Short mmCIF file of C-alpha atoms in Angstrom, two decimals:
data_model
loop_
_atom_site.label_atom_id
_atom_site.label_comp_id
_atom_site.label_asym_id
_atom_site.label_seq_id
_atom_site.Cartn_x
_atom_site.Cartn_y
_atom_site.Cartn_z
CA MET A 10 28.40 72.51 41.16
CA ALA A 11 30.79 69.73 42.19
CA GLU A 12 33.78 71.90 41.28
CA ARG A 13 32.41 74.81 43.33
CA ARG A 14 31.79 72.55 46.33
CA SER A 15 35.32 71.10 46.20
CA ARG A 16 36.87 74.56 46.01
CA SER A 17 35.01 75.67 49.14
CA TRP A 18 37.07 73.16 51.12
CA LEU A 19 40.42 74.32 49.80
CA THR A 20 42.69 76.52 51.86
CA VAL A 21 42.55 80.13 50.70
CA ARG A 22 44.76 83.04 51.58
CA GLY A 23 43.62 84.48 54.91
CA ALA A 24 41.70 81.33 55.92
CA ARG A 25 41.27 81.17 59.69
CA ARG A 26 42.46 78.09 61.55
CA VAL A 27 40.37 78.48 64.73
CA PRO A 28 36.63 79.02 65.23
CA GLN A 29 34.57 82.09 65.91
CA ILE A 30 33.89 82.57 69.63
CA THR A 31 30.26 81.74 70.31
CA VAL A 32 28.23 80.33 73.17
CA VAL A 33 28.64 76.87 71.64
CA PHE A 34 32.42 77.36 71.64
CA TRP A 35 32.46 77.91 75.41
CA ILE A 36 30.12 74.97 76.02
CA ILE A 37 32.30 72.58 74.02
CA LYS A 38 35.45 74.02 75.59
CA GLY A 39 34.06 73.34 79.06
CA LEU A 40 32.96 69.84 78.11
CA SER A 41 36.35 69.08 76.55
CA THR A 42 38.24 70.15 79.67
CA ALA A 43 36.04 67.92 81.81
CA MET A 44 36.34 65.02 79.39
CA GLY A 45 40.12 65.39 79.21
CA GLU A 46 40.33 65.12 82.99
CA SER A 47 38.07 62.07 83.19
CA ALA A 48 39.61 60.31 80.19
CA SER A 49 43.13 60.82 81.51
CA ASP A 50 42.28 59.53 84.97
CA TYR A 51 40.47 56.54 83.48
CA LEU A 52 43.31 55.57 81.14
CA VAL A 53 46.05 55.73 83.75
CA HIS A 54 44.04 53.38 85.98
CA VAL A 55 43.03 50.77 83.40
CA LEU A 56 46.38 50.78 81.58
CA PRO A 57 49.96 50.84 82.82
CA PRO A 58 50.64 54.55 83.47
CA VAL A 59 53.60 54.73 81.07
CA LEU A 60 51.55 53.14 78.27
CA ALA A 61 48.65 55.50 78.99
CA VAL A 62 50.91 58.55 78.74
CA LEU A 63 52.47 57.26 75.51
CA LEU A 64 49.03 56.68 74.00
CA GLY A 65 47.94 60.14 75.13
CA PHE A 66 50.99 61.68 73.51
CA ALA A 67 50.42 59.71 70.31
CA GLY A 68 46.79 60.83 70.10
CA PHE A 69 47.82 64.41 70.84
CA THR A 70 50.48 64.31 68.08
CA VAL A 71 48.20 62.76 65.45
CA ALA A 72 45.41 65.25 66.20
CA LEU A 73 47.76 68.22 65.77
CA ILE A 74 49.21 66.78 62.56
CA VAL A 75 45.69 66.51 61.13
CA GLN A 76 44.82 70.03 62.30
CA PHE A 77 47.93 71.57 60.72
CA ALA A 78 47.54 69.52 57.53
CA LEU A 79 44.07 70.91 56.88
CA ALA A 80 45.45 74.47 57.17
CA ARG A 81 41.99 75.90 57.87
CA TYR A 82 39.27 75.58 60.46
CA VAL A 83 37.35 72.31 60.25
CA ALA A 84 35.17 71.67 63.28
CA TRP A 85 35.87 67.98 63.87
CA ALA A 86 39.64 68.34 63.42
CA TYR A 87 39.90 71.40 65.64
CA TRP A 88 37.88 69.93 68.50
CA LEU A 89 39.64 66.57 68.23
CA ALA A 90 42.88 68.46 68.81
CA VAL A 91 41.38 70.29 71.80
CA VAL A 92 40.16 67.04 73.37
CA MET A 93 43.53 65.37 72.87
CA VAL A 94 45.33 68.42 74.29
CA GLY A 95 43.02 68.19 77.29
CA THR A 96 43.76 64.51 77.82
CA PHE A 97 47.51 64.71 77.35
CA GLY A 98 47.74 68.04 79.20
CA THR A 99 46.17 66.41 82.23
CA MET A 100 48.68 63.58 82.04
CA ALA A 101 51.58 66.02 81.74
CA ALA A 102 50.46 67.92 84.82
CA ASP A 103 49.87 64.73 86.80
CA VAL A 104 53.30 63.31 85.90
CA LEU A 105 55.02 66.17 87.71
CA HIS A 106 53.03 65.56 90.90
CA VAL A 107 52.50 61.81 90.93
CA GLY A 108 55.67 60.74 89.16
CA LEU A 109 58.14 63.36 90.33
CA GLY A 110 56.52 64.51 93.57
CA VAL A 111 56.32 68.18 92.58
CA PRO A 112 53.71 69.97 94.75
CA TYR A 113 50.68 71.33 92.89
CA LEU A 114 51.57 74.90 93.86
CA TYR A 115 54.99 74.61 92.24
CA SER A 116 53.65 72.95 89.09
CA SER A 117 50.94 75.63 88.82
CA VAL A 118 53.60 78.33 88.98
CA LEU A 119 55.83 76.44 86.53
CA TYR A 120 53.09 76.15 83.93
CA ALA A 121 52.06 79.78 84.52
CA VAL A 122 55.63 80.85 83.74
CA ALA A 123 55.59 78.63 80.63
CA LEU A 124 52.30 80.20 79.51
CA ALA A 125 53.68 83.71 80.10
CA ALA A 126 56.74 82.80 78.02
CA VAL A 127 54.54 81.55 75.16
CA PHE A 128 52.42 84.71 75.25
CA GLY A 129 55.49 86.93 75.44
CA THR A 130 57.20 85.25 72.50
CA TRP A 131 53.97 85.14 70.49
CA ARG A 132 53.30 88.85 71.11
CA ALA A 133 56.87 89.87 70.29
CA THR A 134 56.89 87.83 67.09
CA GLU A 135 53.39 88.39 65.71
CA LYS A 136 52.48 91.70 67.43
CA THR A 137 49.11 90.35 68.54
CA LEU A 138 47.56 87.52 70.53
CA SER A 139 44.22 87.75 68.76
CA ILE A 140 42.71 84.45 67.67
CA HIS A 141 41.30 86.30 64.66
CA SER A 142 44.83 86.67 63.32
CA ILE A 143 45.65 82.94 63.25
CA ASP A 144 46.02 82.32 59.53
CA THR A 145 49.60 81.02 59.21
CA PRO A 146 51.34 77.88 60.49
CA ARG A 147 53.58 79.89 62.82
CA ARG A 148 50.70 81.72 64.43
CA GLU A 149 48.82 78.46 64.81
CA ALA A 150 51.87 76.89 66.45
CA PHE A 151 51.90 79.69 69.03
CA TYR A 152 48.17 79.21 69.56
CA TRP A 153 48.44 75.49 70.29
CA ALA A 154 51.48 76.02 72.52
CA ALA A 155 49.37 78.44 74.55
CA VAL A 156 46.46 75.99 74.64
CA VAL A 157 48.71 73.19 75.93
CA ALA A 158 50.12 75.47 78.63
CA THR A 159 46.63 76.60 79.72
CA PHE A 160 45.45 73.00 80.04
CA ALA A 161 48.49 71.92 82.05
CA MET A 162 48.36 74.98 84.31
CA GLY A 163 44.61 74.71 84.79
CA THR A 164 44.90 71.04 85.75
CA ALA A 165 47.56 71.77 88.36
CA LEU A 166 45.64 74.78 89.65
CA GLY A 167 42.42 72.80 90.02
CA ASP A 168 44.23 70.03 91.89
CA PHE A 169 45.91 72.65 94.07
CA THR A 170 42.60 74.13 95.25
CA ALA A 171 40.86 70.77 95.60
CA ALA A 172 43.66 68.76 97.24
CA THR A 173 46.30 71.10 98.66
CA LEU A 174 43.84 73.72 99.94
CA ARG A 175 41.34 70.91 100.69
CA LEU A 176 38.38 72.76 99.23
CA GLY A 177 37.09 69.63 97.53
CA TYR A 178 35.97 69.30 93.93
CA PHE A 179 32.67 71.13 93.97
CA ALA A 180 33.87 73.99 96.17
CA SER A 181 36.81 74.41 93.79
CA ALA A 182 34.39 74.43 90.86
CA ALA A 183 32.36 77.14 92.60
CA VAL A 184 35.50 79.27 93.07
CA PHE A 185 36.48 79.02 89.42
CA ALA A 186 32.89 79.57 88.28
CA ALA A 187 32.89 82.84 90.24
CA LEU A 188 36.29 83.84 88.83
CA ILE A 189 35.28 83.14 85.25
CA VAL A 190 32.60 85.81 85.53
CA LEU A 191 35.31 88.46 85.95
CA PRO A 192 36.46 88.61 82.31
CA ALA A 193 32.83 88.76 81.17
CA ILE A 194 32.21 91.72 83.47
CA GLY A 195 35.52 93.33 82.53
CA TYR A 196 34.84 93.04 78.81
CA ARG A 197 31.19 94.11 79.01
CA TRP A 198 31.39 97.02 81.43
CA LEU A 199 35.02 97.88 82.21
CA ARG A 200 36.41 98.05 78.68
CA TRP A 201 38.88 95.22 79.13
CA SER A 202 40.76 94.16 76.04
CA PRO A 203 38.88 91.42 74.17
CA ILE A 204 42.14 89.48 73.88
CA LEU A 205 42.82 89.68 77.64
CA SER A 206 39.21 88.74 78.41
CA PHE A 207 39.31 85.73 76.09
CA TRP A 208 42.53 84.23 77.41
CA PHE A 209 41.55 84.95 81.03
CA ALA A 210 38.33 82.98 80.55
CA TYR A 211 40.08 80.31 78.48
CA VAL A 212 42.55 79.55 81.27
CA LEU A 213 39.80 79.30 83.89
CA THR A 214 37.64 76.88 81.92
CA ARG A 215 40.25 74.19 82.55
CA PRO A 216 40.21 74.04 86.37
CA LEU A 217 36.44 74.62 86.31
CA GLY A 218 35.76 71.69 83.99
CA ALA A 219 38.33 69.44 85.65
CA SER A 220 36.90 70.10 89.12
CA ILE A 221 33.38 69.25 87.95
CA ALA A 222 34.59 66.09 86.19
CA ASP A 223 36.46 64.94 89.28
CA GLY A 224 33.46 65.70 91.45
CA LEU A 225 31.24 63.55 89.26
CA GLY A 226 33.67 60.70 88.70
CA LYS A 227 35.61 60.23 91.92
CA PRO A 228 34.24 57.95 94.68
CA ALA A 229 32.32 59.36 97.61
CA GLY A 230 35.23 58.64 99.95
CA ALA A 231 37.34 61.04 97.88
CA GLY A 232 34.70 63.76 97.83
CA GLY A 233 33.00 62.85 94.56
CA LEU A 234 29.67 61.40 93.51
CA GLY A 235 31.13 58.08 92.41
CA PHE A 236 29.86 57.84 88.82
CA GLY A 237 33.29 56.71 87.65
CA ASP A 238 35.81 58.40 85.37
CA GLY A 239 35.04 56.14 82.41
CA PRO A 240 31.26 56.72 82.32
CA VAL A 241 31.73 60.46 82.88
CA ALA A 242 34.21 60.66 80.00
CA LEU A 243 31.84 58.66 77.77
CA VAL A 244 28.83 60.89 78.43
CA LEU A 245 30.88 64.04 77.93
CA GLY A 246 32.29 62.61 74.71
CA VAL A 247 28.81 61.97 73.33
CA LEU A 248 27.75 65.53 74.15
CA ILE A 249 30.84 66.88 72.40
CA LEU A 250 30.16 64.73 69.33
CA VAL A 251 26.60 66.07 69.07
CA LEU A 252 27.68 69.71 69.34
CA VAL A 253 30.65 69.34 67.00
CA GLY A 254 28.38 67.57 64.50
CA TYR A 255 26.04 70.54 64.67
CA LEU A 256 28.92 72.94 63.98
CA ALA A 257 30.27 70.78 61.15
CA VAL A 258 26.88 70.87 59.42
CA THR A 259 25.90 74.50 60.04
CA ARG A 260 29.41 76.07 60.03
CA THR A 261 28.00 78.86 62.18
CA ASP A 262 31.37 79.28 63.93
CA ALA A 263 33.54 79.62 60.81
CA GLN A 264 35.43 82.92 60.80
CA PRO A 265 35.25 84.98 57.62
CA PRO A 266 38.60 85.66 55.91
CA GLY A 267 40.31 88.94 56.69
CA ARG A 268 38.77 89.66 60.07
CA THR A 269 41.04 91.15 62.73
CA ASP A 270 40.67 92.24 66.33
CA PRO A 271 42.44 95.16 68.04
CA VAL A 272 45.70 94.26 69.75
#
């Protein structure tokens, strides 16, 4: 029995490195984007900005090392990597605007081009962008490069609508909430590609979650509710821990080996 249990945790040929897409996946993804925004904003205010960015990069690097070392999907490792990508991705986007003075519109376009380049290279190399095909280190590297680009672009895009267009946090959230319905409609009734629908929705979860987090955490004078970035990040972190713990125990989101999606 002990031998059988130990073998179940070993990497096998065809083992998937990312989870099955379920309702819980989208809930945790939304929470992680919001937490990344709040945690990043909190850290750069309580620590020297350079130190905060270095710590964010260190956490991001360690999380990815752990994820790649496991070579299979493990709930806590995968979602730790997502949370750290969200935190460091926010910092990366903010550095361009705050540190270098790049307007949000330009940084949004820059990260969109970077994301298109990742997708183009990934598609040309692996012949598919399906998350159900991620069973090698190279494919996983493309996946995480795309995730980083989506977080950075989504952060800049959310700040662009909230600050540059002056819609405010909650109005921005409403815009992105309306837009995120489009891939669901396209996939369900218009025969959109499942891969297109997934990545469309994945990109939009970032500005949606970030706008909500900013709306909750920022002071009333800045258009928020004033709960504070730290408390918001803490509450979101607890919710993520509960849901990831549930997935770790039940493994209801583990992909079976050998599954593929159409290109």
